[in-house]
Short mmCIF file of C-alpha atoms and ligand atoms in Angstrom, two decimals:
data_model
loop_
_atom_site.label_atom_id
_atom_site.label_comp_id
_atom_site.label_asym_id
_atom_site.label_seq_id
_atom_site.Cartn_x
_atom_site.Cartn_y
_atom_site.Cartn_z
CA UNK A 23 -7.06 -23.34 34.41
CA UNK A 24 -7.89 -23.07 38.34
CA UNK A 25 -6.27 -19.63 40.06
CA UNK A 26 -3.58 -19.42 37.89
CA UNK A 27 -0.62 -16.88 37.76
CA UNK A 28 0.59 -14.38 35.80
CA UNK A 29 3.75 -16.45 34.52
CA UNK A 30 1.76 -18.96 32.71
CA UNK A 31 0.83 -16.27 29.92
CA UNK A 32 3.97 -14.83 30.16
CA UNK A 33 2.32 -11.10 29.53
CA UNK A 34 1.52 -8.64 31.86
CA UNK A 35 -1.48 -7.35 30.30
CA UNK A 36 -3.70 -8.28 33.72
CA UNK A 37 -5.42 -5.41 33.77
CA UNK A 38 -8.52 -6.82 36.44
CA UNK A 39 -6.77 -9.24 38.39
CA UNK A 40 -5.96 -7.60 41.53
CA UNK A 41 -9.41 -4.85 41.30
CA UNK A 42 -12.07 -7.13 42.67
CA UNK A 43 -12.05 -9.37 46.05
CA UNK A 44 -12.37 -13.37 44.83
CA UNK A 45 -15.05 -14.44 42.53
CA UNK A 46 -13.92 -13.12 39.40
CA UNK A 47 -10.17 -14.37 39.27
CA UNK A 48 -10.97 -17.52 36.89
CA UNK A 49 -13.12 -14.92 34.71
CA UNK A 50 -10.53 -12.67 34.17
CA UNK A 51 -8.19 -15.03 33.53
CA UNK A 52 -10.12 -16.54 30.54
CA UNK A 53 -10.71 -13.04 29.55
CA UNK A 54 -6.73 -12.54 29.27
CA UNK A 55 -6.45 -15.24 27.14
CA UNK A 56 -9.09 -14.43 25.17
CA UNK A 57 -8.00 -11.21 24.06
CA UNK A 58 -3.89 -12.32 24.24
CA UNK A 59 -5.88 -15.13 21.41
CA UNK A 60 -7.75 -12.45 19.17
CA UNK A 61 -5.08 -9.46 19.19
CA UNK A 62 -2.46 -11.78 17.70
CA UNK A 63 -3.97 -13.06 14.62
CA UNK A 64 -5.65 -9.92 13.96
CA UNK A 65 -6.56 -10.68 10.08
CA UNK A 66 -7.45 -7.17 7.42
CA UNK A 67 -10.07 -8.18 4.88
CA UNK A 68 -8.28 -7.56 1.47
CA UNK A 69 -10.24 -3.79 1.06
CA UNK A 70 -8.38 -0.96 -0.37
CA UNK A 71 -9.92 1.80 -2.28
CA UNK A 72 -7.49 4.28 -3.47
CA UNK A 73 -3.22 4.79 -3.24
CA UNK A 74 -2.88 4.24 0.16
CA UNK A 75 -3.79 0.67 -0.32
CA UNK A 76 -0.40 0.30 -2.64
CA UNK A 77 1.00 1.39 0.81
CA UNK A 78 -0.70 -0.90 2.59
CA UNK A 79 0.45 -3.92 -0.09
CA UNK A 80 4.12 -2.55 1.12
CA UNK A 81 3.06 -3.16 4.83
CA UNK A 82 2.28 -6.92 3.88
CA UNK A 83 5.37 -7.25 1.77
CA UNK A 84 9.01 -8.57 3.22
CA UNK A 85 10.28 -5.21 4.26
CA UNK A 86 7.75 -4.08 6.40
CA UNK A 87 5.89 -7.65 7.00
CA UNK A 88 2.74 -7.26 8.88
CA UNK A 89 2.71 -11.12 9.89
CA UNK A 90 5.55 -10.11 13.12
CA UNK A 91 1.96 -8.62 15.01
CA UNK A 92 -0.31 -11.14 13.99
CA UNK A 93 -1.50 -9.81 11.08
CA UNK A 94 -0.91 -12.74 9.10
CA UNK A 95 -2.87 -12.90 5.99
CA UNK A 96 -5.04 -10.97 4.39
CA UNK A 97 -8.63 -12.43 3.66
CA UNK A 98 -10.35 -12.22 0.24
CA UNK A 99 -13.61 -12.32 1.97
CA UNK A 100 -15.01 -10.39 5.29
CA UNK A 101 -16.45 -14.28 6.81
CA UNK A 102 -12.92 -14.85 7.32
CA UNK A 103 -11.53 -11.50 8.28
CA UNK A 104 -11.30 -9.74 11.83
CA UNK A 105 -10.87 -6.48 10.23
CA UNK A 106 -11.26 -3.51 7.72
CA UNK A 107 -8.12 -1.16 6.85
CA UNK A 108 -10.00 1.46 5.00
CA UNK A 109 -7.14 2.48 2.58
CA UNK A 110 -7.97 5.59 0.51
CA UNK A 111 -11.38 7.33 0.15
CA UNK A 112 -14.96 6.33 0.78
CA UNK A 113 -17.50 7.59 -2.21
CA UNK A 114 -21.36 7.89 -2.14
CA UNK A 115 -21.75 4.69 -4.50
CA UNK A 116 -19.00 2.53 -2.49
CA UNK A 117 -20.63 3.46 0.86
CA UNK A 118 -23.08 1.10 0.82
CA UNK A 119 -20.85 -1.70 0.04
CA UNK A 120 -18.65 -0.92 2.78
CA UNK A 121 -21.47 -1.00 5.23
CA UNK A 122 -22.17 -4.35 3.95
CA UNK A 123 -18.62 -5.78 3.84
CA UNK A 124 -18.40 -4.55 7.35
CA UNK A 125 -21.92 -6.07 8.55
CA UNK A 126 -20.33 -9.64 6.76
CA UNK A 127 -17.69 -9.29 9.21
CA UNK A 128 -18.18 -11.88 12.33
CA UNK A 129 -17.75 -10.37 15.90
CA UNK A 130 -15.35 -9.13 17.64
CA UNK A 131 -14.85 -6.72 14.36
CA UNK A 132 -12.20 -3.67 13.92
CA UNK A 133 -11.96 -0.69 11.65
CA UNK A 134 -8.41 1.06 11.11
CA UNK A 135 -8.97 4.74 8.92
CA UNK A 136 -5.41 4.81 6.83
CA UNK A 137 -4.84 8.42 5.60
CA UNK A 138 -6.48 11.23 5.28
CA UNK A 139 -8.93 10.41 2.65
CA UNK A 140 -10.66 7.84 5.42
CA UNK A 141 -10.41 10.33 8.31
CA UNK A 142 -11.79 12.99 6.71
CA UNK A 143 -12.30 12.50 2.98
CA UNK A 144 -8.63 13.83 1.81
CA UNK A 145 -6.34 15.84 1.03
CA UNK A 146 -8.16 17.15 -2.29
CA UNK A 147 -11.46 16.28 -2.60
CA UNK A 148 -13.12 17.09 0.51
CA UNK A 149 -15.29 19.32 -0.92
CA UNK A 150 -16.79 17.25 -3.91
CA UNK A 151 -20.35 16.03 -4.47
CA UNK A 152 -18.93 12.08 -4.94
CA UNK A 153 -16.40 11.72 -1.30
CA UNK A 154 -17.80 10.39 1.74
CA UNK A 155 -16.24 13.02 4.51
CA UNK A 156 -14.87 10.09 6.49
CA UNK A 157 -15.33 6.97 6.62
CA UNK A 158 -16.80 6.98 10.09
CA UNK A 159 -20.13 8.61 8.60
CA UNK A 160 -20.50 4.86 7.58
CA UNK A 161 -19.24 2.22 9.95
CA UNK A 162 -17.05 2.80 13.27
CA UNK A 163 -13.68 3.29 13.36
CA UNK A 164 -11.15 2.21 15.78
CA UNK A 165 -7.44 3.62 14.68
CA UNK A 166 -7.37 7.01 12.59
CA UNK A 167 -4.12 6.73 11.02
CA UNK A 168 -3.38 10.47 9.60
CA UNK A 169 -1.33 10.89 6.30
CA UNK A 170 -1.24 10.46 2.73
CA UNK A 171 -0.19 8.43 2.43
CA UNK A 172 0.64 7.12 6.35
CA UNK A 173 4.56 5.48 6.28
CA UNK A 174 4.04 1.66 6.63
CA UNK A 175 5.41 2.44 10.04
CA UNK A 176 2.66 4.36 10.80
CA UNK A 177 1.06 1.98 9.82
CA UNK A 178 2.66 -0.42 12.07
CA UNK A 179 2.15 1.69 14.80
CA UNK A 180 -1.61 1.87 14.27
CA UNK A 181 -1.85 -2.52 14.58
CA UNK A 182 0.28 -1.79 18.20
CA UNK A 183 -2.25 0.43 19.18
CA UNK A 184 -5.35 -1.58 18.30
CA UNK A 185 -3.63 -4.70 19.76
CA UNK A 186 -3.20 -2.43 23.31
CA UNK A 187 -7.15 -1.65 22.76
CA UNK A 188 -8.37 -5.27 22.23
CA UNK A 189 -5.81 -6.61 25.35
CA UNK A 190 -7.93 -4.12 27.21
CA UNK A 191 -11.15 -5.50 26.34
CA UNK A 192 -14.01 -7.46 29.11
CA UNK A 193 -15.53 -10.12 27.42
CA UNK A 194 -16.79 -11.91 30.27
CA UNK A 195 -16.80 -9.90 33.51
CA UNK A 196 -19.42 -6.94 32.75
CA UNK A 197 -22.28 -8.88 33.19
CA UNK A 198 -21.12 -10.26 36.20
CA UNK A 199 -20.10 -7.57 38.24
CA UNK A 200 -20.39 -4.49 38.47
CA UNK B 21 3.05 15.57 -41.91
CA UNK B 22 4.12 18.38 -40.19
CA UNK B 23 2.00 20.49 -38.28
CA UNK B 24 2.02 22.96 -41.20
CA UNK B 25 1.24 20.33 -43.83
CA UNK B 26 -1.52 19.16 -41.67
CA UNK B 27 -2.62 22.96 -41.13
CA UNK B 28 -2.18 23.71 -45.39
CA UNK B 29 -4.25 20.23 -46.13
CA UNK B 30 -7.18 20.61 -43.50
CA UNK B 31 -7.60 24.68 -44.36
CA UNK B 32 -7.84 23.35 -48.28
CA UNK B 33 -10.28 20.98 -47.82
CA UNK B 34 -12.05 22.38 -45.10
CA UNK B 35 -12.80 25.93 -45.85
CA UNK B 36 -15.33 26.12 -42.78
CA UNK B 37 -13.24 24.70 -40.09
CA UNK B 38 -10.66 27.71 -37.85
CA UNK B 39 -7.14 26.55 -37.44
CA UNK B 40 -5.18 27.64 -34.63
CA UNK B 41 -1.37 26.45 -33.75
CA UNK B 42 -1.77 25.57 -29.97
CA UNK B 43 1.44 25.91 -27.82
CA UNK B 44 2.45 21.84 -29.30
CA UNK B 45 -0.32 20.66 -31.31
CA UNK B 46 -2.28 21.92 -34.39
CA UNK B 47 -5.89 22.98 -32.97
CA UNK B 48 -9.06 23.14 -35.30
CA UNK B 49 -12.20 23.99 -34.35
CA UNK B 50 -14.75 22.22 -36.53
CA UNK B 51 -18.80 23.64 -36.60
CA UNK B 52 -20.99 21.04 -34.80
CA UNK B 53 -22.79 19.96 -38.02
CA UNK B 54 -19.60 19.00 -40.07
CA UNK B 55 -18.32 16.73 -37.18
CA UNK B 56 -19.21 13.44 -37.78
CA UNK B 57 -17.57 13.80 -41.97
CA UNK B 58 -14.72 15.64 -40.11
CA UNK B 59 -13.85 12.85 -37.97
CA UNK B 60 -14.53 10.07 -40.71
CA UNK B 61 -12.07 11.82 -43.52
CA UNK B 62 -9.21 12.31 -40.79
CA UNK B 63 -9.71 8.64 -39.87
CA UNK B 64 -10.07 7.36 -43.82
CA UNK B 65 -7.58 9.77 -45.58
CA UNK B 66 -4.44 7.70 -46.19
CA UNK B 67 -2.64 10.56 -45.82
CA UNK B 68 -3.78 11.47 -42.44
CA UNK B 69 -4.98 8.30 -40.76
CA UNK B 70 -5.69 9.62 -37.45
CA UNK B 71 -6.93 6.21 -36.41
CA UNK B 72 -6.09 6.58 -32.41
CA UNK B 73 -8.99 8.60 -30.59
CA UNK B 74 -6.55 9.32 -27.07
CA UNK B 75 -8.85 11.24 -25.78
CA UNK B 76 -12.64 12.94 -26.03
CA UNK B 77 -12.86 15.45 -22.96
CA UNK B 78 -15.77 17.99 -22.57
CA UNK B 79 -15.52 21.63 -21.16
CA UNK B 80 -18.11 23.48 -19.69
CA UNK B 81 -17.76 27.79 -20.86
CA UNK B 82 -20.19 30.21 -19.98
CA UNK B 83 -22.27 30.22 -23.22
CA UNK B 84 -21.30 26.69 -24.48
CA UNK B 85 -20.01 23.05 -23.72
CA UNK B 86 -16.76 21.96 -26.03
CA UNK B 87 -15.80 18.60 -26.60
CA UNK B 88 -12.28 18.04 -27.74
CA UNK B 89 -10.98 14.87 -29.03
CA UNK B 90 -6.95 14.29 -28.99
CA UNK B 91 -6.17 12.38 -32.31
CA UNK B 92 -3.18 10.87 -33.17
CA UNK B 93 -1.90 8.57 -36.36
CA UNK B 94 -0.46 5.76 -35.32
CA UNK B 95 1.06 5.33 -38.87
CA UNK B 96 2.23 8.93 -39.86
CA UNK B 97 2.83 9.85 -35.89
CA UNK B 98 1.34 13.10 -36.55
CA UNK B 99 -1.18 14.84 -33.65
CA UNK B 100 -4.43 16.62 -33.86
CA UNK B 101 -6.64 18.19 -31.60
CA UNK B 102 -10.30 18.42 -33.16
CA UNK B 103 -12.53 20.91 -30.72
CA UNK B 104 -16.55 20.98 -31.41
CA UNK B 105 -18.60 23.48 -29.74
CA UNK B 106 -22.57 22.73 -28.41
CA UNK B 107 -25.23 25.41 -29.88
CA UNK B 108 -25.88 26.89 -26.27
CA UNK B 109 -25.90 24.66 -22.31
CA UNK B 110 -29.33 24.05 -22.48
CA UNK B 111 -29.56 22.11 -25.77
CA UNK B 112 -26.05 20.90 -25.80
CA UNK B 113 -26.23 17.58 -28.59
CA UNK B 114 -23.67 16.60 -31.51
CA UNK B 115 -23.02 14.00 -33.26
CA UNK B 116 -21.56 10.68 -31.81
CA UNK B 117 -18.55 9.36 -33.42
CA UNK B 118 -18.42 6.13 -32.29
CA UNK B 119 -18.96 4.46 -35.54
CA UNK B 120 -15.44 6.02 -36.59
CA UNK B 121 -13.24 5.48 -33.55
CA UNK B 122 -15.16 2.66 -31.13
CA UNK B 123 -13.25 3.86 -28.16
CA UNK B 124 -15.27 6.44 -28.01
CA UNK B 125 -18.76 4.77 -27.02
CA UNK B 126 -17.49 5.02 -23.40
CA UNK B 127 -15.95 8.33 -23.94
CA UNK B 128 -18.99 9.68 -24.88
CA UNK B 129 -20.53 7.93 -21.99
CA UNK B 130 -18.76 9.73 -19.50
CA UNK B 131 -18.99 13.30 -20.88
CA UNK B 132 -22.61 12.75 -20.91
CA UNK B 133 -22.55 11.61 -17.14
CA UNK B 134 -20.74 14.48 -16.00
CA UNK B 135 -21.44 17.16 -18.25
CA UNK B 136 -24.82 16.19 -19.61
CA UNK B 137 -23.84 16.41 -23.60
CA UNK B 138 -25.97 14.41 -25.50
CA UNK B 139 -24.46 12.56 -28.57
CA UNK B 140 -26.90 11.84 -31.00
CA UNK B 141 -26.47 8.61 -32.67
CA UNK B 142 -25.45 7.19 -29.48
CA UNK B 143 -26.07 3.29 -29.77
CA UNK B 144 -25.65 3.09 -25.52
CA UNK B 145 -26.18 6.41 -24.17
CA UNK B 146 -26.78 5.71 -20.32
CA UNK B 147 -25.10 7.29 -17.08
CA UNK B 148 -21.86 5.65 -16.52
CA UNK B 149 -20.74 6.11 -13.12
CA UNK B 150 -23.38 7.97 -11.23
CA UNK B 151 -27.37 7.11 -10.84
CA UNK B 152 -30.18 8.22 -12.88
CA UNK B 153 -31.36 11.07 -11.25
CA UNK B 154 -28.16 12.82 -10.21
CA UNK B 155 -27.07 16.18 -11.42
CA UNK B 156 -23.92 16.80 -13.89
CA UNK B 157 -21.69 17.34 -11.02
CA UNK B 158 -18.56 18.73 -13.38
CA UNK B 159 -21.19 21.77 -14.64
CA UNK B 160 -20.53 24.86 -12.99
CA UNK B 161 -23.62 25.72 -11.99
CA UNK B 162 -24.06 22.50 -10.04
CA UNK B 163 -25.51 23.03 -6.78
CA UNK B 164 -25.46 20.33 -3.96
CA UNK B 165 -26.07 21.83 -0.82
CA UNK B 166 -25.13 18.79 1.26
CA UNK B 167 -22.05 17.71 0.03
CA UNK B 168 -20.53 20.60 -1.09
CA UNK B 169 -19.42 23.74 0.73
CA UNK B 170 -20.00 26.91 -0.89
CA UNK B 171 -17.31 29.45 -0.88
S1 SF4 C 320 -4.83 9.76 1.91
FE1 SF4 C 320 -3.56 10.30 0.14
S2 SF4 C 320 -2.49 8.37 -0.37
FE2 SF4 C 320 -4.23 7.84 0.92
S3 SF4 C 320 -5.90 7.33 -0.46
FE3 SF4 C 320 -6.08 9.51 0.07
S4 SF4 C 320 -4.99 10.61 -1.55
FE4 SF4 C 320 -4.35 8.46 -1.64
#
């Protein structure tokens, strides 16, 4: 790649370039292309729990088509997938199986909360002795997505957002320097 | 028949049993002992036929636990609602009737989960959704400190 410029990715996510005096350019250049790589084929592990999942069908569908951001396919199983949209509400039994699916899931891994009943347990059953209170009693979650259930533009929104936090990501330099 | 047919017929040949027009359907309340030849003569009688269980729910009152069963004739299109009341909460066991409408094995199943009715007779009478040692969640004097906020 050798010192390369910022045309050759044609982004302008180069967050590092210009922060540090020599020595890291090639680094940060790899880790550019690195995350430009992983935040556009962001893939969701087919996972959906209660309604907002028929929402997040819609998302996938023609209309609102998910595959513009990168978010091609969904994946049937969590070896292949490079994330978890928790759509609709976490319970006591499922929790376990969640932690798992998500522990299946090869690193770099991300977690978007869709609606209310994965923020905080929902709308109407908050108080019940079966509902996890949010999903992120379980596994970590990147994206709360409020709503119930969200628009599939909310929806939308919530993939630009976790695309802007992966861009952002060091994969190389923190060991390096300081 | 009509509800009043249905009300005339069941009141003859079921002296013990209280009839009660609900706000659409005919309502009788049969005596937890009588509920398994109950169910089997509304299922058998040609005349009735009531051979679609829609429903088996269970309630929880203050002294007692109901189960009501939503019946409906697929041939005659005629409706009944069949309500059975448990002795007291504590002991709270009738009859299955899952030899007369098979639907309801699972039925059954769930009221127990929830509401901890035992149906005698039972040929599968496990928990169905929740483990062994939970509670019955849908009584009301479940307690779960943890999960539940008190108010
Ligand atoms: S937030 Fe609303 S739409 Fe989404 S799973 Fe919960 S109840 Fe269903």
């Amino acid at each position: 790649m050798g010192i390369s410029t910022k045309k050759e990715f044609e982004t302008n996510d180069f967050p590092i370039l210009d922060q540090y005096e020599g020595g890291s350019i090639i680094l940060t250049q790899l880790d550019a292309l690195v995350n430009w790589a992983r935040a556009n084929s962001v893939w969701p592990l087919t996972f959906g729990t209660r309604c907002c999942a028929i929402e997040f069908m819609a998302v996938g569908a023609s209309r609102h088509d998910m595959a513009r951001f990168g978010y091609e396919v969904a994946r049937a199983t969590p070896r292949q997938a490079d994330m978890i949209i928790i759509s609709g509400s976490i319970n006591y039994k499922m929790a376990p199986v969640l932690k798992r699916l998500y522990d299946q899931i090869a690193d770099p891994k991300y977690v978007i909360a869709m609606g209310a009943c994965a923020v905080s347990g929902g709308p109407f059953f908050y108080n019940s002795y079966s509902i996890v209170k949010g999903a992120d009693h379980v596994i970590p979650v990147d994206i709360y997505v409020p709503g119930c259930p969200p628009r599939p533009e909310a929806l939308l929104f919530a993939f630009l957002q976790l695309q802007k936090k992966i861009k952002r990501e060091k994969n190389f330099k923190k060991n390096l320097v300081k | 028949m009509t509800n009043e047919q249905l009300s005339a017929y069941l009141s003859a040949r079921f002296p013990d049993v209280e009839i009660k027009q609900g706000v659409q359907y005919l309502e009788i309340t049969v005596p937890a002992v009588n509920l398994h030849d109950v169910a089997r003569h509304l299922k058998d009688t040609a005349e009735l036929a009531f051979d679609y269980l829609v429903c088996l729910s269970g309630v929880d009152y203050p002294e007692y636990i109901s189960v009501v069963y939503h019946l409906e004739s697929t041939k005659h299109s005629h409706f009944l609602v069949m309500k059975v009341k448990t002795k007291d909460r504590q002991d709270s066991s009738i009859d299955t009737v899952c030899d007369v409408w098979p639907t309801a094995e699972f039925h059954e199943r769930e009221v127990y989960d929830l509401l901890g009715v035992k149906f005698n007779n039972h040929p599968d009478l496990r928990r169905l959704f929740l483990d062994e040692n939970w509670g019955f969640p849908l009584r009301k004097d479940y307690v779960d400190e943890v999960h539940i906020v008190a108010r």
